[in-house]
Coordinates of C-alpha atoms and ligand atoms in Angstrom, one line a residue:
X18 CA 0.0 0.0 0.0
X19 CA 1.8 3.2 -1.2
X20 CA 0.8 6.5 -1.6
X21 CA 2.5 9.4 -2.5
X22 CA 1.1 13.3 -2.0
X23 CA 2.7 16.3 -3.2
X24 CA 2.9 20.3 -3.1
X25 CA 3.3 22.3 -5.8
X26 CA 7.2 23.4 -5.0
X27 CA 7.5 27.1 -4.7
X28 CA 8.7 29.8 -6.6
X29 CA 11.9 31.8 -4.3
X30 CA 11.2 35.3 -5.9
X31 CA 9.8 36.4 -2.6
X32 CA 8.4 35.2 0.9
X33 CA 6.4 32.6 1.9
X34 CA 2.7 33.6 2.9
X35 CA -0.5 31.4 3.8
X36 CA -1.3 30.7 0.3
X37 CA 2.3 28.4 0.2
X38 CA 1.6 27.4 4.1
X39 CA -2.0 26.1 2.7
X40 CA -1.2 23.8 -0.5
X41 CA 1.7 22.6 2.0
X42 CA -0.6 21.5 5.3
X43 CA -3.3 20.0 2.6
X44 CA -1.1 17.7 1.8
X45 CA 0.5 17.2 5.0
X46 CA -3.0 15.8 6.1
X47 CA -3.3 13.3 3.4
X48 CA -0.1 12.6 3.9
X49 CA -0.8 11.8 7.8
X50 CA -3.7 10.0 7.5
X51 CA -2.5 7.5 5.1
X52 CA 0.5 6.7 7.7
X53 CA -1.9 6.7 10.3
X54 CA -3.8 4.3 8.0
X55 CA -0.9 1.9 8.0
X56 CA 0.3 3.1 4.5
X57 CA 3.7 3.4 3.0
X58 CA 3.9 7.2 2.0
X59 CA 6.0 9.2 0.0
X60 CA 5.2 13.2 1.0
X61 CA 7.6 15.8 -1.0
X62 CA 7.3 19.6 -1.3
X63 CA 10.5 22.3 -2.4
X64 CA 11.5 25.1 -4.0
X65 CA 11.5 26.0 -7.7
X66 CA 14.6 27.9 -8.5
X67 CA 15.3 29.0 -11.9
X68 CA 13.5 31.0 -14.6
X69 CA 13.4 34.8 -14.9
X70 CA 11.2 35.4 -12.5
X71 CA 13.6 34.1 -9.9
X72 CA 16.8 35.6 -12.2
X73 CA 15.3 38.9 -11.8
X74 CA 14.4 38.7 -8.3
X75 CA 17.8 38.4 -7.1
X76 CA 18.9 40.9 -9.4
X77 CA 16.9 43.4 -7.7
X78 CA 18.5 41.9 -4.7
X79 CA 21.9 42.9 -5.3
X80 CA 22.8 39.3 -4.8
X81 CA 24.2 36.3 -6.5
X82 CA 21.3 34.3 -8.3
X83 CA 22.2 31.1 -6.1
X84 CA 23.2 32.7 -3.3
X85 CA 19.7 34.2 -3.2
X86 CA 18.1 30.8 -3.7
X87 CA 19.9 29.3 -1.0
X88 CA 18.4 31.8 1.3
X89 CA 15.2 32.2 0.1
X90 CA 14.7 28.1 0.0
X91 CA 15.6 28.1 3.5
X92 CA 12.8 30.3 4.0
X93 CA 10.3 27.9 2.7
X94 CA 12.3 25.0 4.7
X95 CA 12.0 27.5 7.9
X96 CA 7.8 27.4 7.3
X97 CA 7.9 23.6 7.2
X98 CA 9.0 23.6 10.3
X99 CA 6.7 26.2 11.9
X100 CA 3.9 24.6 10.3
X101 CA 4.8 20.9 11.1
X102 CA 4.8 19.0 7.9
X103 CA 6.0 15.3 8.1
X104 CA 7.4 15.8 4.5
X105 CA 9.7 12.9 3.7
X106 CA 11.5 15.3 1.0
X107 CA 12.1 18.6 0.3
X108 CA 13.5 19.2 -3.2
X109 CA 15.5 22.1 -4.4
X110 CA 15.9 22.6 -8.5
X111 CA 19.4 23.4 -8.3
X112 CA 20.1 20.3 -7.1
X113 CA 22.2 17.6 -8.8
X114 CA 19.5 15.2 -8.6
X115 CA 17.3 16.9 -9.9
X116 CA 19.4 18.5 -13.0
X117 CA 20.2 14.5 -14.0
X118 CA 16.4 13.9 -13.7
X119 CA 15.3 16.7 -16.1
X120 CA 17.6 16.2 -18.5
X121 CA 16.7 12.6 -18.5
X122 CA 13.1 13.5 -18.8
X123 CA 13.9 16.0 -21.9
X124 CA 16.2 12.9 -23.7
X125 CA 12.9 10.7 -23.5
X126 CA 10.7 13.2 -25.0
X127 CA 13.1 13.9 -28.2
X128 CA 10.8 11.9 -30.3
X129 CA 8.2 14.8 -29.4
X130 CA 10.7 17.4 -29.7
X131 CA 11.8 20.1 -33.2
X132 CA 13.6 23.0 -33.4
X133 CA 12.2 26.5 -34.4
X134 CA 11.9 30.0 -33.4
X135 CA 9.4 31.5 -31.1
X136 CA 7.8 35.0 -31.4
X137 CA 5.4 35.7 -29.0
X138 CA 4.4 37.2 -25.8
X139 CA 5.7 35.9 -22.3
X140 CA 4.9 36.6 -18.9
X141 CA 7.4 36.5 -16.5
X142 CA 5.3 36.7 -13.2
X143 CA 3.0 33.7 -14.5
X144 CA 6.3 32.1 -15.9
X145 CA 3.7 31.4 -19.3
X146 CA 3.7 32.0 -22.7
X147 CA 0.6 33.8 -23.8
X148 CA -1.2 33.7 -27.0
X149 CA -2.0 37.1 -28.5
X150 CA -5.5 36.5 -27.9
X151 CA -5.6 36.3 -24.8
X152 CA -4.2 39.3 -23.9
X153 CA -6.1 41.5 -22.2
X154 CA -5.6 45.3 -22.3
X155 CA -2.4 44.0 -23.0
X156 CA -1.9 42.0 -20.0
X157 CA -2.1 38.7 -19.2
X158 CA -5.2 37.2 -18.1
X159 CA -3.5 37.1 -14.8
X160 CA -3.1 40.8 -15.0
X161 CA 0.6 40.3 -15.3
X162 CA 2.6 42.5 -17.9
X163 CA 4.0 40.8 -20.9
X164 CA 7.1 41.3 -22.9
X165 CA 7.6 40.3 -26.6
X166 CA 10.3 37.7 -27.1
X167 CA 11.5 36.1 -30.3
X168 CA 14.6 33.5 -30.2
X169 CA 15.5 30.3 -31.2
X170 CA 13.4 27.6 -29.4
X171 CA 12.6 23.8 -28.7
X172 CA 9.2 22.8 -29.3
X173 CA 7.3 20.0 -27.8
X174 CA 4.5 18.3 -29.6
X175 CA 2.0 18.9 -27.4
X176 CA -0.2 19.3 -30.3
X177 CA -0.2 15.8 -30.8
X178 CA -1.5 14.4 -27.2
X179 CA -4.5 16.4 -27.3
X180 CA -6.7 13.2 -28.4
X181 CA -4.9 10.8 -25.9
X182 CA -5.2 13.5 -23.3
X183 CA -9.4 13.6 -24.2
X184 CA -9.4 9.7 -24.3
X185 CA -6.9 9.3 -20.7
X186 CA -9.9 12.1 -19.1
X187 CA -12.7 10.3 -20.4
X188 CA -11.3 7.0 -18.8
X189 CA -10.5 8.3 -15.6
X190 CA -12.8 10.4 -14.8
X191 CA -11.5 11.0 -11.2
X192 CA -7.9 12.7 -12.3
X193 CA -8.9 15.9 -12.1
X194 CA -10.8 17.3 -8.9
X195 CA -12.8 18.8 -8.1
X196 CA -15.0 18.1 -11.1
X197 CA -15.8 21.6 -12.1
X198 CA -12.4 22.2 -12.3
X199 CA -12.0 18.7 -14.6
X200 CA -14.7 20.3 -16.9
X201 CA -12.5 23.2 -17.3
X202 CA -9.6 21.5 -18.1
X203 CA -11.5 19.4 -21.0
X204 CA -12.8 22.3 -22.7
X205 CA -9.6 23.9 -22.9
X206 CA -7.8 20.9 -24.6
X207 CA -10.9 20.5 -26.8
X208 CA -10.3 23.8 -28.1
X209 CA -7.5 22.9 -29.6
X210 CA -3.5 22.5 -28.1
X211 CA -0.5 24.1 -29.8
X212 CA 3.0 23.4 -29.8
X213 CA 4.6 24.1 -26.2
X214 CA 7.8 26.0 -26.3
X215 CA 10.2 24.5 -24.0
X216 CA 13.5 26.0 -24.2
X217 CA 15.2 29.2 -23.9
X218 CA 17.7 30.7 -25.9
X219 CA 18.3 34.1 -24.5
X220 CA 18.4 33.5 -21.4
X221 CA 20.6 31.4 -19.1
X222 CA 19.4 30.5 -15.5
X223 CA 18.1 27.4 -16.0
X224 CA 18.9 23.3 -16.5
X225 CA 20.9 23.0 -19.7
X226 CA 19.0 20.9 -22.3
X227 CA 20.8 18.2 -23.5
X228 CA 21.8 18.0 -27.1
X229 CA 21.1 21.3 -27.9
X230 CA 24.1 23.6 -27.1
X231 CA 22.9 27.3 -26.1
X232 CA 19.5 26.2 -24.8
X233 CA 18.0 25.8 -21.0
X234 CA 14.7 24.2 -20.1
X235 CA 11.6 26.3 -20.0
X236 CA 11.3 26.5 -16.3
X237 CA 7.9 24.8 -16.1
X238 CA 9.8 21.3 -17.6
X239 CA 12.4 21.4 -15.2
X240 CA 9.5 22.7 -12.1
X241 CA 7.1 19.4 -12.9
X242 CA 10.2 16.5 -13.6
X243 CA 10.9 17.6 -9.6
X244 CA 7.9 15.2 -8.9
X245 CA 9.9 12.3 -10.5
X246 CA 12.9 13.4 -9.5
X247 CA 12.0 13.1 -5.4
X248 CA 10.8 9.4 -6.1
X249 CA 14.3 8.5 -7.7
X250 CA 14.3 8.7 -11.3
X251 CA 15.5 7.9 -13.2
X252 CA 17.4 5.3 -11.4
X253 CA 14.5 3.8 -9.5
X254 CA 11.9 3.6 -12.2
X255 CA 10.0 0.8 -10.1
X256 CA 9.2 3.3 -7.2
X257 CA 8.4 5.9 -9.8
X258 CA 5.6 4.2 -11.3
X259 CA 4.6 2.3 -8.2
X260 CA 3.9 5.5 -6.4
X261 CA 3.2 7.9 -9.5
X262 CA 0.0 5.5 -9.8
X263 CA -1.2 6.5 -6.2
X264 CA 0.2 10.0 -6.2
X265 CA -1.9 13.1 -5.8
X266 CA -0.7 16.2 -6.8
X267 CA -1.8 18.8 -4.8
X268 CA -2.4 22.5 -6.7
X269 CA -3.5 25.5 -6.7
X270 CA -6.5 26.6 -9.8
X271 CA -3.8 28.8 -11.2
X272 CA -1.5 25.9 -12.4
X273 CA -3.9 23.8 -13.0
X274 CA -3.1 23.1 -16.7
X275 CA 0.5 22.3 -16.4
X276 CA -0.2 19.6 -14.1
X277 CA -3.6 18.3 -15.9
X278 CA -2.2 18.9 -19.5
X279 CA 1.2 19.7 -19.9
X280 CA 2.6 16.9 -17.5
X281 CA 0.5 13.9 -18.6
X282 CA 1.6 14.4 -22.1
X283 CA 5.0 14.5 -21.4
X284 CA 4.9 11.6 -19.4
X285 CA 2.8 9.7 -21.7
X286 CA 5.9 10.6 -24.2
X287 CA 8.3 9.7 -21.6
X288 CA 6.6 6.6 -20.8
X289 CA 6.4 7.4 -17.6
X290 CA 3.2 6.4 -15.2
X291 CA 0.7 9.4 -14.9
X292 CA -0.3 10.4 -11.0
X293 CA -3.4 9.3 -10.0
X294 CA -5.3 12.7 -9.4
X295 CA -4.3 16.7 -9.5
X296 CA -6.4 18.3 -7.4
X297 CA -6.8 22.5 -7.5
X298 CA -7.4 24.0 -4.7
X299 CA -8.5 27.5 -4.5
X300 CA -7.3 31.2 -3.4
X301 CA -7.3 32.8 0.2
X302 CA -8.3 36.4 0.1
X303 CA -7.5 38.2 3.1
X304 CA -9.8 40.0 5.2
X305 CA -12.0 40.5 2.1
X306 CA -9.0 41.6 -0.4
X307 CA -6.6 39.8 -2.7
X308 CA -3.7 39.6 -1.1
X309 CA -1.0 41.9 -1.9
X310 CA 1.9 43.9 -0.8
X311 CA 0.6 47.2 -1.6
X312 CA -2.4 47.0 0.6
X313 CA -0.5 45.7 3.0
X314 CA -3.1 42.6 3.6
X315 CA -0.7 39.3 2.8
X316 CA -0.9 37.2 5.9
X317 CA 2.6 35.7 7.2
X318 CA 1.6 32.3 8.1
X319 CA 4.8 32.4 10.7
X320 CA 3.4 35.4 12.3
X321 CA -0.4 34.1 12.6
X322 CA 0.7 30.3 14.1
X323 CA 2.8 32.7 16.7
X324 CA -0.6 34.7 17.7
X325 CA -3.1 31.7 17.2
X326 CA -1.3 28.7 17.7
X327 CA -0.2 26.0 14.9
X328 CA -3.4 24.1 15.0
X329 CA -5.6 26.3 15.5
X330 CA -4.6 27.5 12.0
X331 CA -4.3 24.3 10.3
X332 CA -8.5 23.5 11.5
X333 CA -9.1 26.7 10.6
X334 CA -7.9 26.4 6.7
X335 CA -9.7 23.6 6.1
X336 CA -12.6 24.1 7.9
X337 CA -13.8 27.1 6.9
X338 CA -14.1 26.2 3.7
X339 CA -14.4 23.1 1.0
X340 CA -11.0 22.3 -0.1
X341 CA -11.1 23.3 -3.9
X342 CA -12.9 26.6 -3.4
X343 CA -11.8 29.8 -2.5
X344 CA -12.4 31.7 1.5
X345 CA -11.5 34.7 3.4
X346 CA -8.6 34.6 6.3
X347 CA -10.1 37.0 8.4
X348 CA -8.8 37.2 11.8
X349 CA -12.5 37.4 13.5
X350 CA -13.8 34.2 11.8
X351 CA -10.5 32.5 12.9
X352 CA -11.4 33.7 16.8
X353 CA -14.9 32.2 16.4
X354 CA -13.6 28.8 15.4
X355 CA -11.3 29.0 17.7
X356 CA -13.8 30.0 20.6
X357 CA -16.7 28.2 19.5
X358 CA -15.5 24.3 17.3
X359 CA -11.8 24.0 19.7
X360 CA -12.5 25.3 23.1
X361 CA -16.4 25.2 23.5
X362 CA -16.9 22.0 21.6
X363 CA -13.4 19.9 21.4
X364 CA -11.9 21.5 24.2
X365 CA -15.1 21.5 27.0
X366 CA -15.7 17.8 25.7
X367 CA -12.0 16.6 26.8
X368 CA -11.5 18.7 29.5
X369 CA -14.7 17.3 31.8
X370 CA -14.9 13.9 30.6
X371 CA -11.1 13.3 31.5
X372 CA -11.2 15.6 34.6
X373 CA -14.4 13.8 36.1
X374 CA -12.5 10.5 35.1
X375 CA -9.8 11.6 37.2
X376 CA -12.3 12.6 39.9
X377 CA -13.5 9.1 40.3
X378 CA -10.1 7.3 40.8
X379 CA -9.4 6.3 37.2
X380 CA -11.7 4.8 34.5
X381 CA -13.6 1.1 35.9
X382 CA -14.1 -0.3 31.8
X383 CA -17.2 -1.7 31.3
X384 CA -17.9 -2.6 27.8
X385 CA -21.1 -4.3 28.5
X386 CA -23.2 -1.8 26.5
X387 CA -26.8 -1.2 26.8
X388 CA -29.4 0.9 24.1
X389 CA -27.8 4.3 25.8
X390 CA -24.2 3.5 25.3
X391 CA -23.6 1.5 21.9
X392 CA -24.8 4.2 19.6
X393 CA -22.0 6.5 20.7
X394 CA -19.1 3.3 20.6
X395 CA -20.5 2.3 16.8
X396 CA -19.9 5.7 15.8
X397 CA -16.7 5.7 17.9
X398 CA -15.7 2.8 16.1
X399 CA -16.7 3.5 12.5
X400 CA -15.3 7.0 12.4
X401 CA -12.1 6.5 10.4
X402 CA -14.0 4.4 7.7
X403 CA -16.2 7.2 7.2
X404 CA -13.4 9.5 7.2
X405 CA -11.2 6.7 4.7
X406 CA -14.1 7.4 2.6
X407 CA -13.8 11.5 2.7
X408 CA -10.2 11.7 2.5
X409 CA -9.9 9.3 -0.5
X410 CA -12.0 12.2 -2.2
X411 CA -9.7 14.8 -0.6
X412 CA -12.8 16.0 1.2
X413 CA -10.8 17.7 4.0
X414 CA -14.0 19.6 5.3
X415 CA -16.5 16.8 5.3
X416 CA -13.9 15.2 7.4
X417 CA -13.9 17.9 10.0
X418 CA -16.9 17.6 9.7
X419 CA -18.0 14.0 10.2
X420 CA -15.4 14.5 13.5
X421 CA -17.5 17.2 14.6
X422 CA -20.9 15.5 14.3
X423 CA -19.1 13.0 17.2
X424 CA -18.0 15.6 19.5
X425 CA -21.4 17.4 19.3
X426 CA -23.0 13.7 19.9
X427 CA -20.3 13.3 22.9
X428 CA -21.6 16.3 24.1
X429 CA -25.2 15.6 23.9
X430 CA -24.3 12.1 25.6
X431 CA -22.7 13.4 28.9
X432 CA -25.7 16.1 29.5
X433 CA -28.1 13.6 28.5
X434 CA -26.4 10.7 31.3
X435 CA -25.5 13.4 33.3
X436 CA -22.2 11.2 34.9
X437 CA -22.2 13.6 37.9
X438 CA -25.4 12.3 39.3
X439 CA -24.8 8.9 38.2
X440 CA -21.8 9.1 40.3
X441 CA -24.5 9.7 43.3
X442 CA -27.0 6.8 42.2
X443 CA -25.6 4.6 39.6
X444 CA -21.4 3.5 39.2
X445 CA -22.1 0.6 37.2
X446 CA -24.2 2.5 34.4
X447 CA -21.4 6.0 35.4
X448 CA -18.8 3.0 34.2
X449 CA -20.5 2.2 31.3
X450 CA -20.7 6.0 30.1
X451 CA -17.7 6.7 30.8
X452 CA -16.2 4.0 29.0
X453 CA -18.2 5.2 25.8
X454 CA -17.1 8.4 26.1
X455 CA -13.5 7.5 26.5
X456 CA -13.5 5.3 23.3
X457 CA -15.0 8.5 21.8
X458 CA -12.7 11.1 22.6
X459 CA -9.8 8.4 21.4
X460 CA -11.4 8.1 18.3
X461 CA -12.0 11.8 17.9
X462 CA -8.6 12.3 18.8
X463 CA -7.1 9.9 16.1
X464 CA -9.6 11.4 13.4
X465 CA -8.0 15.2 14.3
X466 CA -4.2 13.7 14.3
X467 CA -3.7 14.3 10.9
X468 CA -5.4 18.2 10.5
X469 CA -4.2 18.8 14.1
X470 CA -1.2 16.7 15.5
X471 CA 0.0 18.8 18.5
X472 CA -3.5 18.7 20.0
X473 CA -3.9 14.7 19.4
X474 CA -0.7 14.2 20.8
X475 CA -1.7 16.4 24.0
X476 CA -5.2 14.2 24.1
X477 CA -3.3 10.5 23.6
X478 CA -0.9 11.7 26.0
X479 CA -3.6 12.3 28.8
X480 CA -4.9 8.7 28.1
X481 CA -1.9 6.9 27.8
X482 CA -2.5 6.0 23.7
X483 CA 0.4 5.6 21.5
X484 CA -1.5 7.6 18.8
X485 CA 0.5 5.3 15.8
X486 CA -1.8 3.4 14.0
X487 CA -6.2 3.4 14.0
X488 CA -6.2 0.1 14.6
X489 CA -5.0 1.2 18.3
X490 CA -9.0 2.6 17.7
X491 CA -9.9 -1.5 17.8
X492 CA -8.1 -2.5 21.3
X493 CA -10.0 -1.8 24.1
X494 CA -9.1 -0.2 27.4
X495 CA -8.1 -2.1 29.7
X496 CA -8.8 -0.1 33.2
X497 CA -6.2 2.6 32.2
X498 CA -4.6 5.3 34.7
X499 CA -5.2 8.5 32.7
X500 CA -3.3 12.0 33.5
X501 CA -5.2 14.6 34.8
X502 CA -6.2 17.0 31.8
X503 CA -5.2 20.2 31.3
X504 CA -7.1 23.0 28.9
X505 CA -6.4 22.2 25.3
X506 CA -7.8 25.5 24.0
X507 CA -7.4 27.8 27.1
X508 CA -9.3 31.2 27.0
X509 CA -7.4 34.2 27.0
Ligands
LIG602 N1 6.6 27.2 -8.9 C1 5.2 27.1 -9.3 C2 4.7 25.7 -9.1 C3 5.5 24.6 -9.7 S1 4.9 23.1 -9.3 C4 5.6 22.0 -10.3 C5 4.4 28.1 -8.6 N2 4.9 28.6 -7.4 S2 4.2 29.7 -6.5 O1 5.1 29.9 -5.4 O2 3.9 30.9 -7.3 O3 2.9 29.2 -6.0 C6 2.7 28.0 -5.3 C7 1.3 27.7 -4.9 O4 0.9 28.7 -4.0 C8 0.3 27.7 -6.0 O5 -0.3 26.4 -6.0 C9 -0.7 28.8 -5.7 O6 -2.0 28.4 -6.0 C10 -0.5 28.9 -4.2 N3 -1.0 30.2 -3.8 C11 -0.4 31.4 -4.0 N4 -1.2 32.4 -3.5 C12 -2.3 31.8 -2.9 C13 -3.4 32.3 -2.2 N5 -3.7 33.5 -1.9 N6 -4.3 31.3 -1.7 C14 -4.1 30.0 -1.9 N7 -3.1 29.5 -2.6 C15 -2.2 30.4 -3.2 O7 3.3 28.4 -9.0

């Protein structure tokens, strides 16, 4: 069982913000609830370090082109850490292994490949070539200025894919999510494809492409081979395709069609195994507003996990919205989540349940379950096949969701059985409640491990729970000592 997840590796022209932070924790939870699941995953994100974009960025600089990427990588390595991601690999560009991988990638596509000269608008910012018709005012649709370039150029055939591309759609109909963005995608490539231009002439900062003297890779070549690259080719082509077939490339809308178009062809040239699904996620305004430097609105994901806390943050992206459309960061709706989903309803849940178990001497297991109790254990016990079932769709919300819907029925349960008077009339129907409501809040806690690990780790920590594997969710307690609690969510 392998599965493999990615980000889209990031641009160093500038800083990270919560746009980078949010493709990067999206996968970070598919990536943890597959090991949690018992699979064998490969999780990768990077940098993506040469093009003009990045060129001129360090130019303004005043610095050394790879001196600037060194430092601006590290940024991005920096968030990783501050936003916890369990990425097995974290792949840079420039590196060796990758230059070998491209250029291996660009040898098997030769058979796709011709020599020519390109005239034509480009956009730098978008790192895109942009047909004249698209301009607008004479931007790009982005908004993004153009400049005119003519030069000597590599082409691939991209022209020639667009039927297998139609027919590889039609047949897997899942490859693209969400499926308005899939309709998208198939009306573009039924409008016809043109030849891609993939080298540069002019320009330097960039993989060299082999056999052609003078030329470096078009930037998005060398940006999507990285994907390859982190599972070893080309020296391990067995891993490749193994985990290229359960590999889901997470994206954002923008760059959708390199990933849905671009890359299947040339992997279908290549010969390689296509991933199993891209799926575009969309934009975070802020506060209302695109986020941009001039209005001073772009949110520094470092700075907001140092006010809110990590988790908070990472429930907060992906609850407030369905992954694959676009939200508002606003600080106020992030204080209401906070206030209301983690302290009132997570927080309160843990917090008296454990505490009153304390109270009693420890929890007496009973698992001799009447009408009252067994409700709450099924749906204790069948919560991570419902959530198998979300996540396999990348349904990140619906999972919060579907956890939710268990603390709000935990909740119900203890002021419906009311354990403190039960404590005064009743111990062996207090043991069985309490014993339902501690296989709950395990459960609940394993389904939150992968959006929010610090906070699982605090909960399996207070009841003695490894917190490895759900089939831990399976084993039940055996009279356990439990730690007193202490306020996940505490109230400023
Ligand atoms: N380098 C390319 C990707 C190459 S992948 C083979 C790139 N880099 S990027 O740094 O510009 O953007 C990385 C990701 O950040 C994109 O997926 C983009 O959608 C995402 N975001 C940038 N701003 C965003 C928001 N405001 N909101 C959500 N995601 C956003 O593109």
């Amino acid at each position: 069982m392998k599965f493999c997840v990615t980000t889209p590796i990031y641009y160093v022209n500038g800083d990270p913000h919560i746009g980078h932070a949010y493709a990067s924790i999206a996968a970070d939870i598919l990536a943890r609830f597959k090991r949690l699941d018992g699979w064998e995953v490969h999780f990768c994100t990077g940098t993506d370090e040469h093009g003009i974009k990045v060129a001129r960025s360090a130019e303004a600089a005043g610095m050394d082109v790879n001196k600037f990427c060194d430092v601006t990588s590290q940024k991005f390595r920096d968030l990783g850490k501050a936003i916890k991601l369990s990425n097995d690999d974290f792949i840079r560009t420039t590196e060796e292994r990758h230059i070998a991988s491209s250029r291996e990638l660009w040898r098997r596509l030769a058979k796709d490949v011709y020599k020519d000269s390109y005239s034509g608008w480009y956009s730098a910012r978008d790192e895109e070539y942009v047909p004249e018709e698209d301009l607008v005012d004479g931007k790009a649709p982005s908004g993004a200025p153009v400049e005119w370039m003519e030069e000597e150029s590599y082409f691939f055939r991209l022209s020639a894919y667009q039927d297998r591309l139609l027919e590889f759609y039609e047949k897997n109909p899942d490859f693209i999510a969400p499926a308005s963005r899939r309709n998208e995608v198939v009306s573009f490539v039924k409008s016809g494809l043109r030849d891609l231009s993939i080298s540069r002439s002019k320009f330097d900062w960039g993989i060299p492409s082999p056999d052609a003297p003078g030329h470096v890779m078009y930037v998005w070549i060398d940006a999507l081979a990285n994907y390859v690259t982190s599972l070893g080719f080309p020296e391990n082509i067995e891993r490749v395709s193994e985990m290229m077939a359960n590999c889901i490339h997470v994206v954002g809308k923008e760059i959708l069609r390199f990933h849905a178009v671009y890359w299947p062809a040339f992997l279908m040239s290549a010969g390689l195994t296509l991933p199993k699904r891209i799926f575009a996620h969309g934009w975070w305004t802020s506060e209302g507003q695109k986020m941009s430097k001039s209005i001073g609105n772009v949110v520094d994901p470092q700075e907001i996990v140092e006010k809110y806390g990590l988790d908070p943050i990472r429930y907060f992206l992906f609850r407030e919205i369905r992954f694959g459309e676009d939200g508002d960061f606003s600080e106020n709706a992030l204080r209401r989540r906070i206030s209301y989903d983690l302290a009132n309803d997570l927080g309160n849940l843990v917090q008296r349940v454990l505490t009153f178990v304390q109270k009693i001497g420890g929890l007496r297991v009973n698992y001799d379950f009447g009408a009252d109790e067994r409700p709450l254990f099924d749906d204790s016990r069948n919560l991570v096949e419902k959530l198998r079932v979300l996540m396999d769709k990348q349904d990140l919300n619906g999972a919060l969701g579907e956890i939710w819907r268990l603390i709000s029925f935990s909740n119900r349960f203890v002021d419906h059985m009311k354990p403190w008077e039960l404590a005064k009339t009743n111990e062996s129907k207090l043991d069985l409640v309490l014993t339902a409501l501690c296989e709950s809040i395990r459960a609940i806690a394993f389904g939150i491990a992968p959006f929010m690990p610090d906070t699982a780790g605090k909960i399996f920590d207070f009841m003695n729970v490894e917190g490895k594997s759900f089939r831990e969710i399976n084993v039940n307690f055996t009279n356990p000592t439990f730690k007193p609690p202490f306020p996940l969510f505490p109230k400023e």
